Coordinates of C-alpha atoms and ligand atoms in Angstrom, one line a residue:
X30 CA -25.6 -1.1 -39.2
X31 CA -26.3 1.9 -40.4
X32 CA -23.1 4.8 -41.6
X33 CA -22.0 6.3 -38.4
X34 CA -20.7 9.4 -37.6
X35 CA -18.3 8.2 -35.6
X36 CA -14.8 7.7 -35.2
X37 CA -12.3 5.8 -32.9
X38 CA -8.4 5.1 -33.8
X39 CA -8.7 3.0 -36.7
X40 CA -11.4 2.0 -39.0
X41 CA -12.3 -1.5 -37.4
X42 CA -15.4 -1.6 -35.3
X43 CA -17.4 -3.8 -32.5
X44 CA -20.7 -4.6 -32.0
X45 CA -22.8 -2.5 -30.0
X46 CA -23.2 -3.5 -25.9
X47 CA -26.7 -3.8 -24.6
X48 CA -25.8 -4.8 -21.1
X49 CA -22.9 -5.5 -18.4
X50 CA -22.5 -7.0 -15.4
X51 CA -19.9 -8.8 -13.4
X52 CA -17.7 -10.3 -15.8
X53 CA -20.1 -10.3 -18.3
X54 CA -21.3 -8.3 -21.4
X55 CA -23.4 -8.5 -23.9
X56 CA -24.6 -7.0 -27.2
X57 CA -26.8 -5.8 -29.0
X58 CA -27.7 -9.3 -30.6
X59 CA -27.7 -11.2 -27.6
X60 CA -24.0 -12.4 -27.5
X61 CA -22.1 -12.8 -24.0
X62 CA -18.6 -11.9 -23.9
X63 CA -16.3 -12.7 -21.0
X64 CA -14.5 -9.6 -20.3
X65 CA -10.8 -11.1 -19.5
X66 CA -9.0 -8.0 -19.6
X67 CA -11.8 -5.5 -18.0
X68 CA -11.5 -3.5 -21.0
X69 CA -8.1 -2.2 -20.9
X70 CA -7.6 -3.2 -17.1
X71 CA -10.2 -1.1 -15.9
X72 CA -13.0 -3.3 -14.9
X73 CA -11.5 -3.8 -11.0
X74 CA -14.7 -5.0 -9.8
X75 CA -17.3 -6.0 -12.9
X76 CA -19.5 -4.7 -14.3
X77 CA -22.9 -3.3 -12.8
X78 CA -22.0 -3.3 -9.2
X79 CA -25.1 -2.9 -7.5
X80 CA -23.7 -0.7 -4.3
X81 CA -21.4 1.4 -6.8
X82 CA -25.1 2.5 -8.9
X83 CA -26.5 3.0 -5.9
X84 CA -23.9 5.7 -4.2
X85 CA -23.8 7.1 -8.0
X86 CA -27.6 7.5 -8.2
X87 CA -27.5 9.2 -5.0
X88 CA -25.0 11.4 -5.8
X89 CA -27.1 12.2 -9.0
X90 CA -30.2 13.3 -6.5
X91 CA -27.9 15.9 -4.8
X92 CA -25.7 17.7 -7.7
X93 CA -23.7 15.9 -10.6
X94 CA -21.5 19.2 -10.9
X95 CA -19.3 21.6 -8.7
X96 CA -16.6 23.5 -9.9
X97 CA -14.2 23.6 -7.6
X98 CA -14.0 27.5 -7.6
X99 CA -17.3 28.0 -6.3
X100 CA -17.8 24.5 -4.0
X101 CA -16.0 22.0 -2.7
X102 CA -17.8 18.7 -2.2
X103 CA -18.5 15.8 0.1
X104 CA -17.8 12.9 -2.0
X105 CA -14.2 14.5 -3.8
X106 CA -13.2 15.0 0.6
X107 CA -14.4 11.7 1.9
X108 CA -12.2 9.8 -1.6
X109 CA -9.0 11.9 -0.7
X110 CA -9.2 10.5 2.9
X111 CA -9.6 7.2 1.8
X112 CA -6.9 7.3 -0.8
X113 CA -4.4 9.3 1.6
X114 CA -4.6 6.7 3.6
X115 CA -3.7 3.9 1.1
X116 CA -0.5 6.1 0.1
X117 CA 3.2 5.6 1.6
X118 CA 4.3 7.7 4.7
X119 CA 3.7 11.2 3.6
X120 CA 2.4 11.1 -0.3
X121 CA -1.2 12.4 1.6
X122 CA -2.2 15.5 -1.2
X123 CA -4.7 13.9 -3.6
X124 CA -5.4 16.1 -6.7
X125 CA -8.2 14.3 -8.7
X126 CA -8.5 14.6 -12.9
X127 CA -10.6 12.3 -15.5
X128 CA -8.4 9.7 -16.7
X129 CA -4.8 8.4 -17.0
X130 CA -3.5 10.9 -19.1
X131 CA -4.4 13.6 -17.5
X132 CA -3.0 12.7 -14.1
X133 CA -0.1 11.9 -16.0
X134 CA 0.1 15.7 -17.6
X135 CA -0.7 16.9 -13.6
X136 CA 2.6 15.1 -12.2
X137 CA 4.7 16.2 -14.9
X138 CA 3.7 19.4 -14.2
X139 CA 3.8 19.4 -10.3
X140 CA 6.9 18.1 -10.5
X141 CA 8.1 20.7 -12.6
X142 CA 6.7 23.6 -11.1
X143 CA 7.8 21.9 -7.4
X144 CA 11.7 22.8 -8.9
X145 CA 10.9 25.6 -10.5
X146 CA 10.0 27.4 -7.5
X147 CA 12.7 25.7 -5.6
X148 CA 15.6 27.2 -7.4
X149 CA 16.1 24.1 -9.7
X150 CA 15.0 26.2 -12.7
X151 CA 17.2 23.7 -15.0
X152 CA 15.9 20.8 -13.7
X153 CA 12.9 19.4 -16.9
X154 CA 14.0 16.7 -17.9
X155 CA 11.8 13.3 -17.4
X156 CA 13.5 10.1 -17.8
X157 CA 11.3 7.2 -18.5
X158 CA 11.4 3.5 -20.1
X159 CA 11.1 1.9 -23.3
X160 CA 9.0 0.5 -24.0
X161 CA 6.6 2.0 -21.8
X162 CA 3.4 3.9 -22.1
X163 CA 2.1 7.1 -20.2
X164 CA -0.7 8.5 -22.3
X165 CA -2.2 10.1 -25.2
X166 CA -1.7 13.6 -24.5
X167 CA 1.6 15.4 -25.8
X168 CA 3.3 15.7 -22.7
X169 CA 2.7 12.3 -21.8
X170 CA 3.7 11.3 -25.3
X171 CA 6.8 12.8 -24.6
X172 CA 7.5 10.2 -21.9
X173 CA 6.0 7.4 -23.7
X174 CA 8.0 4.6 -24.9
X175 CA 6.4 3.3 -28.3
X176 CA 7.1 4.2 -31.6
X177 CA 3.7 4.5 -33.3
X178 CA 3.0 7.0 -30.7
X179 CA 5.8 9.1 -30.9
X180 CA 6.7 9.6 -34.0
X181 CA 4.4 11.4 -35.8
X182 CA 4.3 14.1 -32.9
X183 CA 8.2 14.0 -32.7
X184 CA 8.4 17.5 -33.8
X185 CA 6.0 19.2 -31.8
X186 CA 6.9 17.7 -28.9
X187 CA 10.5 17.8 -26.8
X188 CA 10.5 14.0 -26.7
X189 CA 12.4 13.1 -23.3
X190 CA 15.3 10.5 -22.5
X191 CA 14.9 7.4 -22.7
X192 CA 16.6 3.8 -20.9
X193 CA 16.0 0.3 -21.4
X194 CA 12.7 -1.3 -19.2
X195 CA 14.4 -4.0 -17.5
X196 CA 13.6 -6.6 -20.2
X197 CA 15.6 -9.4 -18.8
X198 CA 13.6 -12.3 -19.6
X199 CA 15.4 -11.3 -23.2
X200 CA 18.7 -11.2 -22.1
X201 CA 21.4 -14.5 -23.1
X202 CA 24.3 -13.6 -20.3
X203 CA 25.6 -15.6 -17.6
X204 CA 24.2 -12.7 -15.5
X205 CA 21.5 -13.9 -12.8
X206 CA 18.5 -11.9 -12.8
X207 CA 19.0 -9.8 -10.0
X208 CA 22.5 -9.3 -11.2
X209 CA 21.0 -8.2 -14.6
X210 CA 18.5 -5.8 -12.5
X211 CA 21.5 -4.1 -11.0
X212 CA 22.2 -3.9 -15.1
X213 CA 19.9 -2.3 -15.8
X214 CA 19.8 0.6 -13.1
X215 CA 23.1 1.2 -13.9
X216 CA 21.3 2.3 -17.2
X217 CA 19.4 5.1 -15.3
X218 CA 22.5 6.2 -13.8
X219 CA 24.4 6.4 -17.2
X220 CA 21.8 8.2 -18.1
X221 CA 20.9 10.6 -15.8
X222 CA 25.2 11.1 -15.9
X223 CA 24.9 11.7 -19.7
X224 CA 22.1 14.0 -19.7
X225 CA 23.6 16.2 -16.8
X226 CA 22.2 15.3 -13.3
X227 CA 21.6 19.2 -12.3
X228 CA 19.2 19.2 -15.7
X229 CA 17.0 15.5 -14.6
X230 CA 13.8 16.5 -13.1
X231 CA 12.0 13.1 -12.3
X232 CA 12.4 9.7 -13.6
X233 CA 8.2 7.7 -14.3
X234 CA 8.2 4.2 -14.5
X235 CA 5.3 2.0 -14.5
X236 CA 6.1 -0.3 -11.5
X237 CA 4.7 -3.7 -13.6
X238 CA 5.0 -3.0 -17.0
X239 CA 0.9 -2.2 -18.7
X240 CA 0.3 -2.8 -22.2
X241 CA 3.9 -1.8 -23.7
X242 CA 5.9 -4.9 -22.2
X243 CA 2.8 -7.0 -21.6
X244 CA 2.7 -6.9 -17.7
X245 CA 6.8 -6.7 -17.4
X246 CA 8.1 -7.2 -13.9
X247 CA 11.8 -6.3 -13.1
X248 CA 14.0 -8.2 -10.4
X249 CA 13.8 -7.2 -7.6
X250 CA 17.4 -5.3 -7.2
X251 CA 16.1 -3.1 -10.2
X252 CA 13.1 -1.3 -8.2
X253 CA 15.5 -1.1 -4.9
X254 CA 18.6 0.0 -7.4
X255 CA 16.5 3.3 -9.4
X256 CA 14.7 4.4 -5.9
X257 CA 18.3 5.0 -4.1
X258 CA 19.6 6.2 -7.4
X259 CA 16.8 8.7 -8.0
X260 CA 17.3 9.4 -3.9
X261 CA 21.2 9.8 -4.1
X262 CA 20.4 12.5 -7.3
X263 CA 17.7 15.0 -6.1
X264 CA 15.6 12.9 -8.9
X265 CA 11.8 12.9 -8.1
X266 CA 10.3 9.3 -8.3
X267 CA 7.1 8.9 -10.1
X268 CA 5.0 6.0 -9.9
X269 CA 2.4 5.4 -13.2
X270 CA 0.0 3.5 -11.3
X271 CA -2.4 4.0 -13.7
X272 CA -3.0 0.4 -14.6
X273 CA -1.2 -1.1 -11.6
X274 CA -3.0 0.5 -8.7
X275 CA -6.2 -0.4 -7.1
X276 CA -5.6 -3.5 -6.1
X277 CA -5.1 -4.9 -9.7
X278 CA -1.7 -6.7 -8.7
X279 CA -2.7 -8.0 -5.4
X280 CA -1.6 -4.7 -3.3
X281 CA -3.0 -1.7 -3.3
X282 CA -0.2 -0.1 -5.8
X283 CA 2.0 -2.7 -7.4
X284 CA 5.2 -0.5 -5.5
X285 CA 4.3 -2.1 -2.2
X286 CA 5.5 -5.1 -3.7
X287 CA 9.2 -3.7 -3.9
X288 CA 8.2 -0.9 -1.0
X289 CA 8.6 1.9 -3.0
X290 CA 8.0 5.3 -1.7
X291 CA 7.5 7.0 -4.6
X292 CA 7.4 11.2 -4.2
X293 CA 4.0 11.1 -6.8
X294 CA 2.0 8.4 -7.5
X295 CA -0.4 8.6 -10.0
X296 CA -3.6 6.5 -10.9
X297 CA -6.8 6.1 -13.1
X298 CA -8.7 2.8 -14.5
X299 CA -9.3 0.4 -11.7
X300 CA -9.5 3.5 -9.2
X301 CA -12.9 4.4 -10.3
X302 CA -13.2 0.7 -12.7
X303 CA -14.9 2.5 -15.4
X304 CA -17.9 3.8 -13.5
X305 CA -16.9 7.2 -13.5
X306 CA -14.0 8.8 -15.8
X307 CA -11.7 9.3 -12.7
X308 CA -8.2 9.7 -12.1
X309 CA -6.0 10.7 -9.1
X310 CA -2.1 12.2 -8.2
X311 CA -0.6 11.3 -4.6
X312 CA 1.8 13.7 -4.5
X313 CA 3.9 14.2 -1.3
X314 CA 3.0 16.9 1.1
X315 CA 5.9 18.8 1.0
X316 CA 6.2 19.2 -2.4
X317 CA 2.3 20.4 -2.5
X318 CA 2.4 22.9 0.5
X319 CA 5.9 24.4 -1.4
X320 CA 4.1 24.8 -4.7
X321 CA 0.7 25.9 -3.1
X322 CA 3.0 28.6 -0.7
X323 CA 4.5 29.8 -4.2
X324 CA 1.9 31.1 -5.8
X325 CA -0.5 27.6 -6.6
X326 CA -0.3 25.1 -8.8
X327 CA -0.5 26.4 -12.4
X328 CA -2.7 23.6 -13.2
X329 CA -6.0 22.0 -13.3
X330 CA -9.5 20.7 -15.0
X331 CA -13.1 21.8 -15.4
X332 CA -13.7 18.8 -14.0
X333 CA -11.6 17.6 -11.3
X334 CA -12.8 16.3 -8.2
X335 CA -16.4 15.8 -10.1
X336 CA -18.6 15.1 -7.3
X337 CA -20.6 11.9 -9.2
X338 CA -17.3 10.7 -10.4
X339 CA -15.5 10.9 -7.1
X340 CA -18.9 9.3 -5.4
X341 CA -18.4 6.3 -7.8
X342 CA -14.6 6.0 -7.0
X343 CA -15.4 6.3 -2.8
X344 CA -17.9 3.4 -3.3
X345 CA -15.8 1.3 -5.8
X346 CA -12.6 1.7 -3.3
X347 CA -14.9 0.4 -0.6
X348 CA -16.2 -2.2 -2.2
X349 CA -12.3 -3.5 -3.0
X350 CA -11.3 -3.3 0.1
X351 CA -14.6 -4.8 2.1
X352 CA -14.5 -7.3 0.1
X353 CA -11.0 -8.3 0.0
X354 CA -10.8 -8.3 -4.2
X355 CA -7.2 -7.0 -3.5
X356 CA -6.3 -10.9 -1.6
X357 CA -8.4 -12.7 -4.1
X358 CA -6.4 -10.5 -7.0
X359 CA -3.5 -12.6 -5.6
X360 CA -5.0 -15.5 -5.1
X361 CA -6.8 -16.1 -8.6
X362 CA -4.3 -14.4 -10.0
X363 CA -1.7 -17.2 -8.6
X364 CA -4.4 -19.7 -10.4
X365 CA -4.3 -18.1 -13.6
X366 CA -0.6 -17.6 -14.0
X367 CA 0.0 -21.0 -13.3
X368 CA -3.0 -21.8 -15.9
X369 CA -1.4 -20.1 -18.3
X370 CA 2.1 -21.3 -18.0
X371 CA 0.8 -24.9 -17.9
X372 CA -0.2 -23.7 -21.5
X373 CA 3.5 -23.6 -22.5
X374 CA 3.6 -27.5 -22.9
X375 CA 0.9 -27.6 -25.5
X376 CA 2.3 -24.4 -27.1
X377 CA 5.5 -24.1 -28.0
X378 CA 5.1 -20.9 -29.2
X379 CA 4.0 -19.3 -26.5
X380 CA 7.5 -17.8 -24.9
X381 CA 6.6 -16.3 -22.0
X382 CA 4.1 -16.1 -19.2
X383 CA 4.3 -13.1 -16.5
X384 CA 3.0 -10.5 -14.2
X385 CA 1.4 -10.2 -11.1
X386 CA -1.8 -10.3 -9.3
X387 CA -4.6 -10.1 -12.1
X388 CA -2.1 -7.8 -14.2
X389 CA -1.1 -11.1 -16.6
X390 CA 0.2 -11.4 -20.0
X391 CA 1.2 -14.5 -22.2
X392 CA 3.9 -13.5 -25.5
X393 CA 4.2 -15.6 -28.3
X394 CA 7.5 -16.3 -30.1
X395 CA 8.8 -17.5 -32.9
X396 CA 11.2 -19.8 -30.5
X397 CA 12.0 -20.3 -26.9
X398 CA 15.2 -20.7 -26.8
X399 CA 16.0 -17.2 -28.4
X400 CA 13.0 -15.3 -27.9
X401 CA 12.6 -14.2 -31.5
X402 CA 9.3 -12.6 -32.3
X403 CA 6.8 -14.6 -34.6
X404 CA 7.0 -12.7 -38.1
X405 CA 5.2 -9.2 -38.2
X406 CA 3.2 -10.0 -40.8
X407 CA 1.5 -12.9 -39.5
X408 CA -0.1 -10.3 -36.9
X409 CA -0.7 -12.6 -34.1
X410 CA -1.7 -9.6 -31.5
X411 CA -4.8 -9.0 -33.7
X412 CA -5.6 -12.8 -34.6
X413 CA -5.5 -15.1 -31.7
X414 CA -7.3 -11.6 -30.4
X415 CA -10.1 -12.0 -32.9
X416 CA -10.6 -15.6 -32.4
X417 CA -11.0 -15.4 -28.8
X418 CA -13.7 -12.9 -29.8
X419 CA -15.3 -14.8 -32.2
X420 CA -15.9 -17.2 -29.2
X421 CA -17.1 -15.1 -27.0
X422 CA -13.7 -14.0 -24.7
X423 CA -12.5 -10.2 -24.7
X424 CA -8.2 -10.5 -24.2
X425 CA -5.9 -7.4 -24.9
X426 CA -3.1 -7.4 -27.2
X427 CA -0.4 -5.0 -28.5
X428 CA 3.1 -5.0 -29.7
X429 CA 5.9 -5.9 -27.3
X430 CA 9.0 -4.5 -28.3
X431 CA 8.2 -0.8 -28.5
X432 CA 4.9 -1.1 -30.1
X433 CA 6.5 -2.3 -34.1
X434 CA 6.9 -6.1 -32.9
X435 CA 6.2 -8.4 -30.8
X436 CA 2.9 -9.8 -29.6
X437 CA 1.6 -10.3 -25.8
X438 CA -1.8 -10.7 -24.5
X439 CA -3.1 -9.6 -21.6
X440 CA -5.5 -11.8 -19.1
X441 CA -6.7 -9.7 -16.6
X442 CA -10.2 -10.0 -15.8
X443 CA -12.0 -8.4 -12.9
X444 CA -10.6 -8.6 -9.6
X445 CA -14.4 -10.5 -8.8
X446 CA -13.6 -13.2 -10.9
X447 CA -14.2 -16.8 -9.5
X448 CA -12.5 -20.0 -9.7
X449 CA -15.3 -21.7 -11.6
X450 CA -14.8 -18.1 -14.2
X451 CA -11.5 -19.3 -14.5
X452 CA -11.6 -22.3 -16.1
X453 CA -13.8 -21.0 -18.4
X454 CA -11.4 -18.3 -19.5
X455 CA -8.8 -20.8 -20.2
X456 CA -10.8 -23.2 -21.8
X457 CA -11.9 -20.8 -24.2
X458 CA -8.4 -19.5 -24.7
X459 CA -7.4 -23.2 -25.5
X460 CA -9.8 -23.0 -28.5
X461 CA -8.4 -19.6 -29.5
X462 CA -5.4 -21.0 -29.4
X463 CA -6.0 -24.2 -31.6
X464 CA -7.5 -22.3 -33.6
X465 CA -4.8 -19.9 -34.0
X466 CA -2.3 -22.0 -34.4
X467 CA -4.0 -24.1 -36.7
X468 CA -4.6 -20.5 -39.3
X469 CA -1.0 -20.1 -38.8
X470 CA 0.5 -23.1 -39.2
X471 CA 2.1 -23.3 -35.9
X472 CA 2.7 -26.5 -34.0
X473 CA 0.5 -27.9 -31.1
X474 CA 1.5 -30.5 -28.7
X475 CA -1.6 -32.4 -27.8
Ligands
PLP11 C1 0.5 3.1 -17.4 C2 -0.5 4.0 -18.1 N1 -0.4 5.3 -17.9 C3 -1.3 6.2 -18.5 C4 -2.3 5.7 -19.2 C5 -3.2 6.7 -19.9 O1 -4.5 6.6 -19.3 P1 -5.8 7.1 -20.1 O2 -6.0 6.2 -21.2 O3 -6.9 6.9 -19.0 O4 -5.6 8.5 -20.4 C6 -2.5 4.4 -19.4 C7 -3.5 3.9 -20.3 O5 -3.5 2.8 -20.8 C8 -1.5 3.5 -18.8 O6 -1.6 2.2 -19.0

């Protein structure tokens, strides 16, 4: 390859795509990839949907711009309908942005202009998990939960509070799991006691953990616990739906699993599943018509509500539901998790399997019993990663315990994927494995 001119995060590059489509991709050289994590959970519906380019391509025909001071437009109207009516009771006033970080940026901000003009001037202060992640902006940095992300921004940044995710597949207590989900709420309550509940704006949580905690889920009595404890404290609850929502976990938004009524929801990825960079806020009505009464919303972006982007995002919501790829993102993903737990006889190293729907992740330990992390330096995110390249299988890794240690890998492919796609997956994650383990000198059980 030629030098490019080019940069990304780190100095490591990919080979060029030629082509997608369905679970597929290939590049430049004529290599097929399965894409098992839709890029970074994006991919909802594969690659090259047919009826997705077609609504785009029409869209294109009439007018691939509109700022929103000068036109509204059809496609940006018909998605807020659709999505309104996807929301909890009430959480009907879709704003729409470009991406993750930017609808994360618009809730803090609604949120904090909502007490603001309420009277609840000291009320700023967002409370969120660690590890967790919210973005790459510096207010959602702020609110992130992983070191290499924070830190070298610390001081230009008022970094907010902080409480444990509810990690208790790490915990050695005699506690049961719900009791240890009660636990860990009483965290957030400590917290918001600590930091002065008149001075705790809103609490953001990713309902299933993304890519910090490698697809975390909490008991049960932790999701019911922080709703009546946010409730009970004039606390705003906000839903990061980002990677969650859209079906990805087998319901619409992961909350319904817990029947959380969040007061914002926010989403990107599988909302417009990288057709169209597309994001959206659900934000209650109340707190909208109260912001909008006082003056407007001291917020927004060139682009939001971009009429091609919110065309793809109509016809890639439609094509979800029509086709029921939220049932089979329960159903396959019921498959896999069992797949990949069966995977824990011939891999002792593997520690832990979890998640739901398609939203599935696999850590590797040093041993079971404890949960100890495999050593740092033997950088098992990036090398069972690269073998399952090398063979033609795209998984996502990162750092599970706050981003410094810790690997998990994520197996989420497209909520399309078949039975017979499956297997395939797997098997080619057993030869990443071997092979893995073999580099590494970890045991196998054949
Ligand atoms: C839970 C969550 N929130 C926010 C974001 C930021 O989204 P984006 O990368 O589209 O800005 C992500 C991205 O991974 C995410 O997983």
């Amino acid at each position: 390859m030629s030098e490019s001119h080019l940069f990304y995060q780190t100095g490591s590059r990919r080979p060029r795509i030629a082509r997608a489509e369905g679970i597929y991709a290939w590049d430049v050289d004529g290599k097929r990839y399965i894409d098992a994590s839709s890029g970074p959970m994006v991919s909802n519906i594969g690659h090259s949907n047919p009826r997705v380019l077609e609504a785009m391509k029409r869209q294109m025909d009439r007018a691939t711009f509109a700022y929103r001071l000068h036109f509204e437009n059809e496609p940006a109207e018909a998605l807020a309908t659709l999505t309104a009516s996807l929301m909890p009771d009430a959480l009907d006033r879709i704003f729409f942005v470009s991406g993750g970080s930017e609808a994360v940026e618009s809730c803090l901000k609604l949120a904090r202009q909502y007490a603001y003009v309420t009277g609840q001037q000291k009320r700023w202060k967002v409370l969120s998990l660690f590890p967790s992640y919210h973005g790459s902006t510096l207010g959602a940095v702020a609110i992130t939960g992983m070191h290499q992300f924070v830190e070298p921004f610390r001081d230009m940044i008022r970094v907010m509070p902080k409480i444990p995710a509810p990690t208790c597949y790490l915990d050695h207590d005699a506690l049961s799991f719900e009791e240890r989900g009660l636990r860990y709420a009483a965290g957030l309550r400590a917290e918001i006691e600590s930091q002065g509940p008149d001075t705790v704006l809103a609490f953001i949580m990713e309902p299933v953990g993304g890519a910090s905690t490698g697809a975390l889920v909490g008991p049960d009595s932790w999701y019911h616990e922080v709703q009546a404890i946010c409730r009970e404290y004039g606390i705003l609850l906000i839903a990061d739906e980002v990677m969650t929502g859209a079906g990805r976990t087998g319901r619409f938004l992961a909350g319904e699993h817990w029947g959380l009524r969040p007061d914002i929801i926010v989403m990107a990825k599988g909302f417009a599943a990288g057709y169209a960079p597309l994001g959206a806020m659900a934000a209650d009505r109340d707190i909208v018509a109260t912001v909008i009464e006082h003056g407007g919303f001291a917020h927004g972006y060139t682009y939001a509500g971009n009429p091609l982007a919110c065309a793809a995002g109509l016809a890639v919501i439609n094509e979800v539901l029509d086709n029921d790829l939220i049932g089979n993102a329960a159903r396959q993903g019921d498959r896999l998790k069992s797949a990949l737990t069966e995977l824990m006889e011939r891999y002792p190293f593997i520690g832990d399997v979890r998640g739901k729907g398609l939203l599935l992740a696999f850590e590797l330990v040093a041993d079971r019993e404890t949960m100890e992390p495999l050593p740092v330096e033997l950088q098992a995110h990036s090398r069972l990663v690269e073998e399952a390249y090398a063979r033609g299988l795209i998984i996502y890794s990162r750092r599970t315990r706050g981003g410094t240690i810790g690997d998990h890998f994520m197996v989420c492919p497209p909520l399309i994927v078949s039975e017979a796609q499956l297997d395939e997956i797997v098997s080619i994650l057993i030869d990443s494995l071997d092979a893995f383990a073999a580099a590494a000198g970890l045991p196998v059980d054949r």
